[in-house]
Short mmCIF file of C-alpha atoms in Angstrom, two decimals:
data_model
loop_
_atom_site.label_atom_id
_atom_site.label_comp_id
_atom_site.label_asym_id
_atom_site.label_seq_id
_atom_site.Cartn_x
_atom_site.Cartn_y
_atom_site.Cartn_z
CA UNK A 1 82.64 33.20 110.71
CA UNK A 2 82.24 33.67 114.30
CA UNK A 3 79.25 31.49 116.84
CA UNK A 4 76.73 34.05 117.52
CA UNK A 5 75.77 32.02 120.71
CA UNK A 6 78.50 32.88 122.58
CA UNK A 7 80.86 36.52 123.37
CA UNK A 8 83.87 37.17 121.48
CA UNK A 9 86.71 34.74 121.79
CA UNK A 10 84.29 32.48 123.80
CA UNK A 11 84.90 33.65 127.07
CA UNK A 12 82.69 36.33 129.09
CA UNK A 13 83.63 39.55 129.88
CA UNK A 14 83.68 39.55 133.94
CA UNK A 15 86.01 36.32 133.17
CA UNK A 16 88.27 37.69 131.10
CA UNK A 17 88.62 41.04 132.95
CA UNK A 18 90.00 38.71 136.02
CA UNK A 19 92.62 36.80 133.91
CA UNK A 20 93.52 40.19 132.24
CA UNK A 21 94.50 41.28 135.90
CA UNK A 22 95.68 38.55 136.45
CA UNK A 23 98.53 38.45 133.60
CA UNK A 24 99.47 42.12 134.41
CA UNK A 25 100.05 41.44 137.46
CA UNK A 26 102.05 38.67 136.10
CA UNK A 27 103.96 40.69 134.01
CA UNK A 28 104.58 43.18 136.59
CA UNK A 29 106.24 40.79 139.23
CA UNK A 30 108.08 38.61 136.08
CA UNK A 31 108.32 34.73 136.83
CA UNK A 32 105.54 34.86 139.96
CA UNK A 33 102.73 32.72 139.48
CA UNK A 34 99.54 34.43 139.72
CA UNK A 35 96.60 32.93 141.28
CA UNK A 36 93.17 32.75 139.11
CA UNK A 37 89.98 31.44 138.77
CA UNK A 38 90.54 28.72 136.00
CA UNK A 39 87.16 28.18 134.11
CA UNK A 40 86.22 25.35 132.78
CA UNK A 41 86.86 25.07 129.41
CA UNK A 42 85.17 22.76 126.37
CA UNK A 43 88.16 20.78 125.82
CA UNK A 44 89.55 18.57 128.69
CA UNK A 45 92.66 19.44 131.46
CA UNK A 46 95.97 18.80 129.50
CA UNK A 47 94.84 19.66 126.15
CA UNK A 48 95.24 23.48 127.30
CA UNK A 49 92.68 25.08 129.09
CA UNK A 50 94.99 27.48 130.55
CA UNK A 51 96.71 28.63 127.84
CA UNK A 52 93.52 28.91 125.97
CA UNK A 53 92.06 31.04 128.48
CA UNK A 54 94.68 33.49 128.03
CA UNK A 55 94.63 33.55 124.72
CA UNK A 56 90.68 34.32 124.86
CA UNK A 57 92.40 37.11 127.20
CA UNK A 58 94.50 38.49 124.89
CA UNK A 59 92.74 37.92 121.25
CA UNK A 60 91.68 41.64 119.57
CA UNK A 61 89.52 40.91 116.17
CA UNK A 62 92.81 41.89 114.47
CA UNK A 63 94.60 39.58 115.49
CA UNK A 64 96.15 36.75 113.74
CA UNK A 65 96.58 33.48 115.43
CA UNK A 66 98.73 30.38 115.08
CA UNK A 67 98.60 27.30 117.36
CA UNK A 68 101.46 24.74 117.62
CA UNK A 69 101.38 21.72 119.27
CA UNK A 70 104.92 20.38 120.12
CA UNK A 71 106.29 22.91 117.27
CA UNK A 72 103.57 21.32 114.59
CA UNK A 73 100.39 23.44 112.99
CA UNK A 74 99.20 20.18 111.94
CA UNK A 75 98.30 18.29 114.81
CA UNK A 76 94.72 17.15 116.90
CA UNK A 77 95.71 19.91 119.79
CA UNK A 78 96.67 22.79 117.57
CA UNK A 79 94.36 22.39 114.81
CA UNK A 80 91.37 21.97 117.56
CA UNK A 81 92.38 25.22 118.97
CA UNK A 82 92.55 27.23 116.34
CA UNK A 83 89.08 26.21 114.68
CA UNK A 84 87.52 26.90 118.35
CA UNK A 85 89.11 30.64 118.12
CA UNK A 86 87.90 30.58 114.58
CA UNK A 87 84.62 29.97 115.45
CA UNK A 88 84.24 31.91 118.60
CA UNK A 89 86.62 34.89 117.65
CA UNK A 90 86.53 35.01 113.92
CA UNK A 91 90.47 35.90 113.86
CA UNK A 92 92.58 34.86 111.07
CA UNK A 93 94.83 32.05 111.70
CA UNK A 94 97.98 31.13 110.13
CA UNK A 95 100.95 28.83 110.17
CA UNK A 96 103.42 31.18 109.55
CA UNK A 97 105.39 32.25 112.72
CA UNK A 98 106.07 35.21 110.86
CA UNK A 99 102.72 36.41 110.30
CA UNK A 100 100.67 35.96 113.51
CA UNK A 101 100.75 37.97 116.18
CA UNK A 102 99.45 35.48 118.84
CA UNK A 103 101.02 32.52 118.83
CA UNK A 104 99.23 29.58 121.59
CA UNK A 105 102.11 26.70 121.90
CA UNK A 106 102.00 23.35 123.64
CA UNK A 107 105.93 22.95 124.89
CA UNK A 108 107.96 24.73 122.06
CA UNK A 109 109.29 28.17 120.89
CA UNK A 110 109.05 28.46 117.61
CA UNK A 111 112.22 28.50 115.53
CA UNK A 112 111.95 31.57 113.29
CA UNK A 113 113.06 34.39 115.70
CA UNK A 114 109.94 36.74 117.65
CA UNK A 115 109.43 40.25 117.39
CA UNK A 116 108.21 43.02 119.23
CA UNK A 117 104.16 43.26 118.80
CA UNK A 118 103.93 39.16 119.00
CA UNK A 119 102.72 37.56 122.46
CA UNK A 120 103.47 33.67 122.90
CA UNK A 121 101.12 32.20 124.88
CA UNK A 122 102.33 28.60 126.47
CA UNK A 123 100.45 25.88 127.63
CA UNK A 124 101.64 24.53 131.21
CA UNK A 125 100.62 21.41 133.04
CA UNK A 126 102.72 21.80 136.08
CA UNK A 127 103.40 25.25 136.66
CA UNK A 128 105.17 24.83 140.19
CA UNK A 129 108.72 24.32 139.38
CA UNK A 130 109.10 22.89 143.26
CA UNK A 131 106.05 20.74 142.68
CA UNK A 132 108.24 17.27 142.40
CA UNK A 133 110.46 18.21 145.14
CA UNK A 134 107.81 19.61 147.62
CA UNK A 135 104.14 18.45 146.86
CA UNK A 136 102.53 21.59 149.67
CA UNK A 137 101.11 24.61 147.76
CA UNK A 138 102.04 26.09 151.24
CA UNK A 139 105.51 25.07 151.21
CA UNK A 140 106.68 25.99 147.79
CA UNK A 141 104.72 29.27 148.25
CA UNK A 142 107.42 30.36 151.21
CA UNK A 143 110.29 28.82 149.22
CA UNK A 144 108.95 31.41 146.22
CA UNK A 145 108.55 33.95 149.05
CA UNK A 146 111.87 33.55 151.08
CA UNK A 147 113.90 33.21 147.65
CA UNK A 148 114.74 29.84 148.68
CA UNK A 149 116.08 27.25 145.80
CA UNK A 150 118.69 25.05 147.33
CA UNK A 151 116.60 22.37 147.01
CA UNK A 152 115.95 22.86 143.16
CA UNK A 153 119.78 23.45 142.54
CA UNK A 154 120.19 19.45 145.06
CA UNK A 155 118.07 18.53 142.18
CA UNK A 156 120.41 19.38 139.49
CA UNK A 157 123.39 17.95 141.87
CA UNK A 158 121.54 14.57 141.90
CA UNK A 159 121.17 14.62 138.27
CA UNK A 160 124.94 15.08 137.82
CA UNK A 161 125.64 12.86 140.22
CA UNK A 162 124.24 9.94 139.46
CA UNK A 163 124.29 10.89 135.66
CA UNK A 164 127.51 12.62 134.71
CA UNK A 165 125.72 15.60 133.82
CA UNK A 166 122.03 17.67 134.47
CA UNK A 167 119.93 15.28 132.54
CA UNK A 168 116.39 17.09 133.19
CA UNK A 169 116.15 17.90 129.53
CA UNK A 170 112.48 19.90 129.24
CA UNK A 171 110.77 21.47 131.66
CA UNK A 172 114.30 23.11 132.85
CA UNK A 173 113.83 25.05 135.38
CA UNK A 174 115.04 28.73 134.69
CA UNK A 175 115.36 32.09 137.37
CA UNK A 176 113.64 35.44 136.08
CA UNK A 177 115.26 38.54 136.42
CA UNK A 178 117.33 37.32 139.38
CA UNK A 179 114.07 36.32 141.62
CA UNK A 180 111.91 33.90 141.06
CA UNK A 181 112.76 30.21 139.67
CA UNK A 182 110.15 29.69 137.00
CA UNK A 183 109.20 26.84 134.96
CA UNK A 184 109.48 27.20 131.44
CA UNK A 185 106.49 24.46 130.80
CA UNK A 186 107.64 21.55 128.94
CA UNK A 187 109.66 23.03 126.47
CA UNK A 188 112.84 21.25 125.42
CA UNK A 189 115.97 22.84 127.39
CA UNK A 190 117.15 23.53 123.73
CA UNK A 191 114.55 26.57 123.76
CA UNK A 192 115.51 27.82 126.88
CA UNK A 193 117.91 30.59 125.63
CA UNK A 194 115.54 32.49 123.52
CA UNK A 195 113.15 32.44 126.89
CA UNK A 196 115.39 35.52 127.87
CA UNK A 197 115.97 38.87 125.91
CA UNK A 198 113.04 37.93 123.51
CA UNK A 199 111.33 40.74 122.11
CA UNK A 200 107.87 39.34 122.40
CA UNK A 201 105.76 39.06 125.08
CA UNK A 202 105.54 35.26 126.53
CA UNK A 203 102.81 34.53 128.73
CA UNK A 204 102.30 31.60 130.46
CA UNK A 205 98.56 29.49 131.69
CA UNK A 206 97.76 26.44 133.79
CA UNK A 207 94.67 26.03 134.12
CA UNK A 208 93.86 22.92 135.86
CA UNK A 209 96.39 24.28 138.80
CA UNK A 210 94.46 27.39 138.10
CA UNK A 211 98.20 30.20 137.50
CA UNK A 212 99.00 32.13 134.64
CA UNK A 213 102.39 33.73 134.80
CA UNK A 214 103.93 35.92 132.63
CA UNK A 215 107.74 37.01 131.25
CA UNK A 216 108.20 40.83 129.55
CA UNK A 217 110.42 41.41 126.49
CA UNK A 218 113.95 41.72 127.02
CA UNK A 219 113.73 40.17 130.47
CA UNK A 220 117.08 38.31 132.14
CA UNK A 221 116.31 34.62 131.91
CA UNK A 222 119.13 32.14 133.11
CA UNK A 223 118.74 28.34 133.37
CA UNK A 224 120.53 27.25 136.66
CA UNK A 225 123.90 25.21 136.38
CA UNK A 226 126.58 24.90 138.31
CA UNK A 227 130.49 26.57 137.64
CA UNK A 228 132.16 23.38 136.51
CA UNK A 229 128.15 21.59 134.93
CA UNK A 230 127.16 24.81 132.45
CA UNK A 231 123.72 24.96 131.36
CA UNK A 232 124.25 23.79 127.67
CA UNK A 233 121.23 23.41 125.28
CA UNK A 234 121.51 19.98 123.46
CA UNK A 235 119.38 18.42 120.88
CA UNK A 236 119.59 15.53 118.60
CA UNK A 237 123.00 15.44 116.75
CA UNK A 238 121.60 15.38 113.23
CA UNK A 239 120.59 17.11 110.73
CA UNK A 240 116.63 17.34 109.63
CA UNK A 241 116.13 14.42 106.96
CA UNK A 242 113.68 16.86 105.07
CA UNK A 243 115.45 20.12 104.88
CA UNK A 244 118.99 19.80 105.73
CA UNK A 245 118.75 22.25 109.05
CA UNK A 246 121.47 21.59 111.75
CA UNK A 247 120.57 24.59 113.94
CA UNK A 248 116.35 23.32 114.37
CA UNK A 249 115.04 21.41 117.39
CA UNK A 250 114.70 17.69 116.25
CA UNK A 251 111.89 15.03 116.41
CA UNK A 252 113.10 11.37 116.31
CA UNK A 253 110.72 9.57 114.03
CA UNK A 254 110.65 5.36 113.71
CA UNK A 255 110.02 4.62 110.27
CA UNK A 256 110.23 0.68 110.15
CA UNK A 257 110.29 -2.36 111.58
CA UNK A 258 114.12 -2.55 111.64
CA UNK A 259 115.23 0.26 113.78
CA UNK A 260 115.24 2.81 110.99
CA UNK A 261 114.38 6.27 112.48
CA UNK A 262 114.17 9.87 110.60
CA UNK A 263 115.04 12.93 112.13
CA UNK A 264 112.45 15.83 111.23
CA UNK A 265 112.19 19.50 112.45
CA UNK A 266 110.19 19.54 115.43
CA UNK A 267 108.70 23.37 113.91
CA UNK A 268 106.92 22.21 111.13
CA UNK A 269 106.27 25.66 109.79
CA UNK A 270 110.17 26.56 109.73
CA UNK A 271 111.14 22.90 108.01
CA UNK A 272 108.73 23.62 105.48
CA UNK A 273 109.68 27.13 104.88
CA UNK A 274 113.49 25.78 104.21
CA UNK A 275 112.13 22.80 101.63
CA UNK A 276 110.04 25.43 99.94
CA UNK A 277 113.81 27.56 99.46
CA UNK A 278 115.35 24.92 97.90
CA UNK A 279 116.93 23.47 101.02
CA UNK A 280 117.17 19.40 100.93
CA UNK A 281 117.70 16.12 103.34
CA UNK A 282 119.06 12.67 103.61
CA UNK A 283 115.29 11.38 102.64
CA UNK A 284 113.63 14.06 100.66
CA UNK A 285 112.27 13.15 98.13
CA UNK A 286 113.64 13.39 94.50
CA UNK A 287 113.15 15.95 92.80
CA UNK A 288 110.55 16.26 90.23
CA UNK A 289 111.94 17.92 87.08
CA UNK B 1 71.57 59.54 139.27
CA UNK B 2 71.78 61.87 135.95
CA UNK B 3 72.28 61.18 132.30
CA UNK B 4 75.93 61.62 131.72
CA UNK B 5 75.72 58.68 134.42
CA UNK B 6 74.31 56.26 131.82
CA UNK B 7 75.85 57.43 128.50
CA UNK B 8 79.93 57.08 127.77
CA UNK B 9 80.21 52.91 128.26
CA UNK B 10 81.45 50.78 125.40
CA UNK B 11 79.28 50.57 122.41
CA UNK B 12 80.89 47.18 121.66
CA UNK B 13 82.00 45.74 125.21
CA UNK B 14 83.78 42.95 124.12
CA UNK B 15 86.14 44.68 121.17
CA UNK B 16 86.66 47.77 122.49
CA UNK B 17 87.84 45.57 125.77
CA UNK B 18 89.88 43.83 123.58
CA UNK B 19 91.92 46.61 121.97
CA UNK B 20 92.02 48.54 124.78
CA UNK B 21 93.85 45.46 127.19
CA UNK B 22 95.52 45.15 124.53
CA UNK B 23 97.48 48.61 124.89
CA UNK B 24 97.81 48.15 128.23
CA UNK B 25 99.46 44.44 128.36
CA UNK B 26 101.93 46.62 125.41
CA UNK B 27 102.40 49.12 127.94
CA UNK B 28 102.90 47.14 130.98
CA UNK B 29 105.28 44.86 129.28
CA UNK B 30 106.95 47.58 127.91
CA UNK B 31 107.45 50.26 130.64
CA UNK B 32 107.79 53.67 129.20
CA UNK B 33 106.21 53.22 125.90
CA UNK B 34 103.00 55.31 125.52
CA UNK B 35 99.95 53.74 123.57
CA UNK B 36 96.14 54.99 122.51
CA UNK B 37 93.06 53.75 123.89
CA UNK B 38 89.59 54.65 122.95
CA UNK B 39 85.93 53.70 123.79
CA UNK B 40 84.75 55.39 126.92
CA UNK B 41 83.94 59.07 127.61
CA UNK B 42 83.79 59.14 131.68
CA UNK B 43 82.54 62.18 133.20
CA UNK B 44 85.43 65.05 134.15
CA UNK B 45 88.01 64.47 135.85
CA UNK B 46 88.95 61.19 134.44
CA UNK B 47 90.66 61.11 131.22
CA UNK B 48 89.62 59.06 128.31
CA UNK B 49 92.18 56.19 129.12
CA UNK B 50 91.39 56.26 132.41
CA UNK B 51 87.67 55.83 131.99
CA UNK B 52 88.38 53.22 129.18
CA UNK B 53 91.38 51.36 131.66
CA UNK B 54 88.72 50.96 134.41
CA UNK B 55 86.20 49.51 132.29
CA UNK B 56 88.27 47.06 130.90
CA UNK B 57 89.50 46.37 133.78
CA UNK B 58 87.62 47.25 137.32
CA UNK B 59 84.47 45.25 138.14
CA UNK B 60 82.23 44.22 140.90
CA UNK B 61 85.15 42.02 142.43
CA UNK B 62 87.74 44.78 141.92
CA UNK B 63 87.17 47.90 144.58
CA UNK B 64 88.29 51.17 143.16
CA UNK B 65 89.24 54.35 145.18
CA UNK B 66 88.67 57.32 144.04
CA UNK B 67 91.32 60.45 145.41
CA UNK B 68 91.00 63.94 145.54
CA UNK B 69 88.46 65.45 142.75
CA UNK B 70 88.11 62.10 140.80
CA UNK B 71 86.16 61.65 144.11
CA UNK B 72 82.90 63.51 142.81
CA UNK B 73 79.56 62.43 142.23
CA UNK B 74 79.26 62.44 138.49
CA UNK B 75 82.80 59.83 138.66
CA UNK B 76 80.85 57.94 141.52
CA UNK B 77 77.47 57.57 139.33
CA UNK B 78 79.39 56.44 136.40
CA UNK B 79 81.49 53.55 138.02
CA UNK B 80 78.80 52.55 139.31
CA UNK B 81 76.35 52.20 136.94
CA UNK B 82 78.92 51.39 134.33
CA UNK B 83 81.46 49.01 136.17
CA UNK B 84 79.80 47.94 139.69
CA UNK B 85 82.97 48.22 141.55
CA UNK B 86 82.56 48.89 145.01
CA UNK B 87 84.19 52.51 145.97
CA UNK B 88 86.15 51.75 148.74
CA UNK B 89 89.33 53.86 150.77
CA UNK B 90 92.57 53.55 149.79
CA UNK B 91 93.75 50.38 152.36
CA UNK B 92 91.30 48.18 150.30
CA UNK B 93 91.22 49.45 146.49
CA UNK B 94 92.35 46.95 143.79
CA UNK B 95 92.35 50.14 141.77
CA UNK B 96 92.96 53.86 142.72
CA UNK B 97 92.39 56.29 140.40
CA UNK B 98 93.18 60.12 140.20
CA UNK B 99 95.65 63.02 140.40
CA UNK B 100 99.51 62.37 141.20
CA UNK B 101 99.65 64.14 144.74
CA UNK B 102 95.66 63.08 145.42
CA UNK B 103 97.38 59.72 145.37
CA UNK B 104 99.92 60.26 148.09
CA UNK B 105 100.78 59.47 150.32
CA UNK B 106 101.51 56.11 148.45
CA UNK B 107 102.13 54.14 152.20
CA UNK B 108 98.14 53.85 152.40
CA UNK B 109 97.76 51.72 149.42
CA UNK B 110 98.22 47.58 149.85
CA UNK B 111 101.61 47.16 148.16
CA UNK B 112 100.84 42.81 148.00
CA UNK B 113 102.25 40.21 150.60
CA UNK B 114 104.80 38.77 150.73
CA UNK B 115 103.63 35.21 149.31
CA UNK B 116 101.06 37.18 147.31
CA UNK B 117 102.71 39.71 145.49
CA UNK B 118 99.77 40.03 143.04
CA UNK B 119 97.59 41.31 145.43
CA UNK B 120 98.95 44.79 145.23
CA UNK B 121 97.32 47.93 143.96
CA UNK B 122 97.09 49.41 140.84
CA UNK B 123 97.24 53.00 140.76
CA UNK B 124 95.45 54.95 137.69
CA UNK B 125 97.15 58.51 137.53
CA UNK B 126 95.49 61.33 135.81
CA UNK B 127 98.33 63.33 134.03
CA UNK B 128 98.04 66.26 132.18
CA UNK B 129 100.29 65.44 129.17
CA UNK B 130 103.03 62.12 129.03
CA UNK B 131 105.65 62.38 126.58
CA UNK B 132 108.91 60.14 126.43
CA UNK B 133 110.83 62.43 128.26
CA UNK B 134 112.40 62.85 131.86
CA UNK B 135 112.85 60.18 134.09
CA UNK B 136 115.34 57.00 132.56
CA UNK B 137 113.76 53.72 132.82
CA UNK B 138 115.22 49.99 133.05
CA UNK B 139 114.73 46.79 133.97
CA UNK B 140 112.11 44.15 132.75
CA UNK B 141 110.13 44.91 129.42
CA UNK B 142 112.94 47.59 128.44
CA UNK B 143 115.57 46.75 125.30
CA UNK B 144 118.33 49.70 127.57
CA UNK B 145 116.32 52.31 128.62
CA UNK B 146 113.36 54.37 127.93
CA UNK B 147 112.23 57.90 128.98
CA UNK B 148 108.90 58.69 130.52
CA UNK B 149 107.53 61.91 131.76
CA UNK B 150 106.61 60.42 135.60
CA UNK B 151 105.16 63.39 138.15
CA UNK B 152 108.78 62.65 140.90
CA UNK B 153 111.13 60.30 140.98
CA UNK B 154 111.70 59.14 144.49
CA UNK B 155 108.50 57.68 144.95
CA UNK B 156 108.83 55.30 142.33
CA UNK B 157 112.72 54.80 143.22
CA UNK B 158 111.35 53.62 146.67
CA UNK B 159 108.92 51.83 145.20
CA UNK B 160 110.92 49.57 143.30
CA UNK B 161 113.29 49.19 146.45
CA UNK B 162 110.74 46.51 148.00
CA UNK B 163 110.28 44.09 144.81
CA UNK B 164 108.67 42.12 144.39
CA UNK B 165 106.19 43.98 146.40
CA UNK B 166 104.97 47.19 145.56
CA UNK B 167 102.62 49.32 142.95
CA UNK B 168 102.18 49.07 139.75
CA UNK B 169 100.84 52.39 137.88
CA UNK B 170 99.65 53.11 134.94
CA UNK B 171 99.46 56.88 133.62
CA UNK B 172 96.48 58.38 131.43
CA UNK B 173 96.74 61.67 129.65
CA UNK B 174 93.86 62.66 127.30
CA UNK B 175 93.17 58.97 125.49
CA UNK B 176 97.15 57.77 125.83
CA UNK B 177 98.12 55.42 128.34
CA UNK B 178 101.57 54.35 130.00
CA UNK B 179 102.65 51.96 132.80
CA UNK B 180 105.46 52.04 135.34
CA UNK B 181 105.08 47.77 137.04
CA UNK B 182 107.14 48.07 140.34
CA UNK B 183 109.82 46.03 138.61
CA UNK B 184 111.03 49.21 136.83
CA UNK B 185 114.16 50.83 138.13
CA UNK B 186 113.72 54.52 137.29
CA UNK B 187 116.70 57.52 137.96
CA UNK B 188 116.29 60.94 137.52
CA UNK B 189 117.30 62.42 135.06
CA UNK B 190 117.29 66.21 132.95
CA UNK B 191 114.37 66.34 130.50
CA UNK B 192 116.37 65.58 127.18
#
């Protein structure tokens, strides 16, 4: 049931023809961050507001939308946004990654793999990957133009060398098609491999620091490393407690007072998937017969 | 200003939008591929997609040249009552719109700056047919390459030479749409 009171997928029209320029010109200079008016949104800075205004962008009536917050359907951010597109849009939503065909996320990639005809649309707080090394807009905005990065790869080198290795371990910066150094938004740098050659469209929306950028399908992503410090995309050494998976992102959960912790699929929709096929933890429960 | 002026808009503005960006984020993202759009029905010469491109598209904040016939009065009533854009020469237009060698030279349109590569121009071609063959494609958006009927080849081949400035285009024939972004490399090739 949609809100009569306000346009389709909440935004107006003049509004969402500027951030619809604004993401193809995105997509036609991959990894730049475009400039746009950021709207205000009813939902506060940090909860989304860009990557709900692309969304709005992007929704057709057909569509069918899922919204994961840190890879879970079930949680305050993602189950706020998708009763607001509900009610303003009237799409169907799902949980499946399968299924929808716009997918809003808040610092993950889902697990299941993307296809062609999907567009993931991420939430990003700090879309300046320079930001923390350079606070000027003007600044990082020659560095962008001028191709120049040494300072991002002195970051990694002061990583490894007071750490042994690159420990920035979300948010890891990656370099689009061979041009611009992008940041991936919060995700952990276990996602960062499917960022490249994906088959779906990924689009990207800040909107407090008012850029949406965008990356095509099958575009070159590479996370920077050095020769002798690879790139390498780690994650928990476990296996999920509910459904057995080695190969899923992992959430460390406490679960007493004594130190005992869980480890759960961060993707709720893919760990619940596996327990529905059968596929068992350490603490699953016992089974019912 | 004359009735074909007022009629041919959306019916439903915010839908038919929808669908029709839509098609064109698909075929921006996915240079080569050729996709249907619907809703408008702009006065001769402008094609269906064309018409239905600028609407979703163009407004008051987004100048639009028009070159070579497109530049008529019946196109000139319709934008204006329809879109609001201001109708500007080719230096300023966010949008350009008309035939392949009305367009050219391509030197006159704002290819972005340097820190603002987004601030290029978008140029609407009116084609007579598009079909997936001809020039080879690759680069961003592409799986290895894809074929697309484009007007020349150099043109495009220089344009791609100064990423990441440069034009992006997007082609109409009829109501089908296609779209070369500057960040396509594109070679000549024999029609297959």
């Amino acid at each position: 049931m949609t809100d009569q009171a306000y346009n389709f997928a909440y935004l107006d029209e003049q509004t969402k023809r500027m951030i619809r320029r604004a993401i193809l010109k995105g997509l036609a200079v991959p990894g730049y961050q475009v400039p746009f008016a950021s709207r205000e949104m009813p939902m506060p800075y940090g909860w989304g507001t860009g990557g709900v205004q692309v969304t709005a962008a992007c929704l057709t009536p057909e569509d069918v939308l899922k919204v994961i917050d840190q890879g879970a359907d079930d949680t305050t951010n993602a189950v706020s946004i998708r009763k607001f597109f509900q009610r303003t849009a009237g799409v169907r939503v799902t949980e499946s990654t399968g299924e929808a065909s716009v997918i809003q996320t808040r610092h993950r990639i889902p697990e299941a793999p993307l296809r062609e005809g999907q567009i993931l649309v991420y939430q990003v707080p700090i879309p300046e990957p320079l930001r923390f090394l350079e606070p000027r807009e003007a600044e990082t905005r020659k560095m962008h133009e001028l191709e120049e990065y040494g300072l991002m790869h002195v970051k990694l080198y002061e990583d490894i060398a007071r750490h042994g290795e690159i420990a920035t371990s979300y948010a890891y910066p990656v370099k689009v098609e061979g041009r611009y150094v992008m940041d991936p938004s919060p995700i952990p740098k276990f996602d960062n491999p499917k960022l490249g050659d994906c088959p779906a469209i990924q689009l990207f929306g800040a909107g407090r620091e008012q850029r949406i950028y965008a990356v095509p399908p099958y575009t070159q992503v590479v996370s920077l490393d050095f020769d002798d410090h690879p790139f390498v995309a780690s994650k928990a050494p476990h296996d999920c407690d509910l459904c057995g998976a080695d190969e899923s992102y992992l959430d460390e959960v406490i679960i007493d007072d004594a130190g005992g912790r869980m480890f759960v699929c961060s993707d709720t929709d893919f760990c619940a998937g596996r327990q529905a096929a059968g596929h068992r933890g350490r603490l699953s429960p016992a089974e019912v017969v | 200003m004359t009735g074909i002026a007022l009629g041919g808009g959306f019916s439903h503005p915010p839908e038919q939008a929808a669908r029709a960006f839509r098609a064109v984020l698909e075929a921006v993202s996915r240079p080569g591929t050729i996709w249907t759009v619907e809703g408008a029905v702009p006065p001769a010469p402008l094609t269906v997609a064309a018409g239905t491109v600028l609407l979703t598209l163009a407004d008051g904040t987004a100048p639009v040249h028009l070159a070579g016939d497109a530049d008529c009065q019946p196109v000139r009533d319709w934008i204006t009552f329809h879109i609001g854009a201001p109708l500007v020469g080719a230096e300023g237009a966010m949008f350009a719109v008309g035939r392949w060698q009305d367009l050219l030279p391509l030197g006159r349109f704002h290819p972005g700056d340097p820190d603002y590569p987004d601030r290029a121009a978008t140029l609407i071609v009116l084609m007579n047919d598009l079909t997936n063959a001809g020039a080879r494609l690759t680069g961003p958006g592409i799986k290895d390459a894809a074929r697309l009927s484009l007007p020349e080849i150099a043109a495009f081949q220089r344009n791609a030479v100064q990423f990441p400035l440069g034009l992006d285009f997007i082609f109409t024939a009829g109501d089908r749409v296609a779209a070369l972004p500057r960040s396509t490399k594109v070679e000549g090739a024999a029609c297959m």
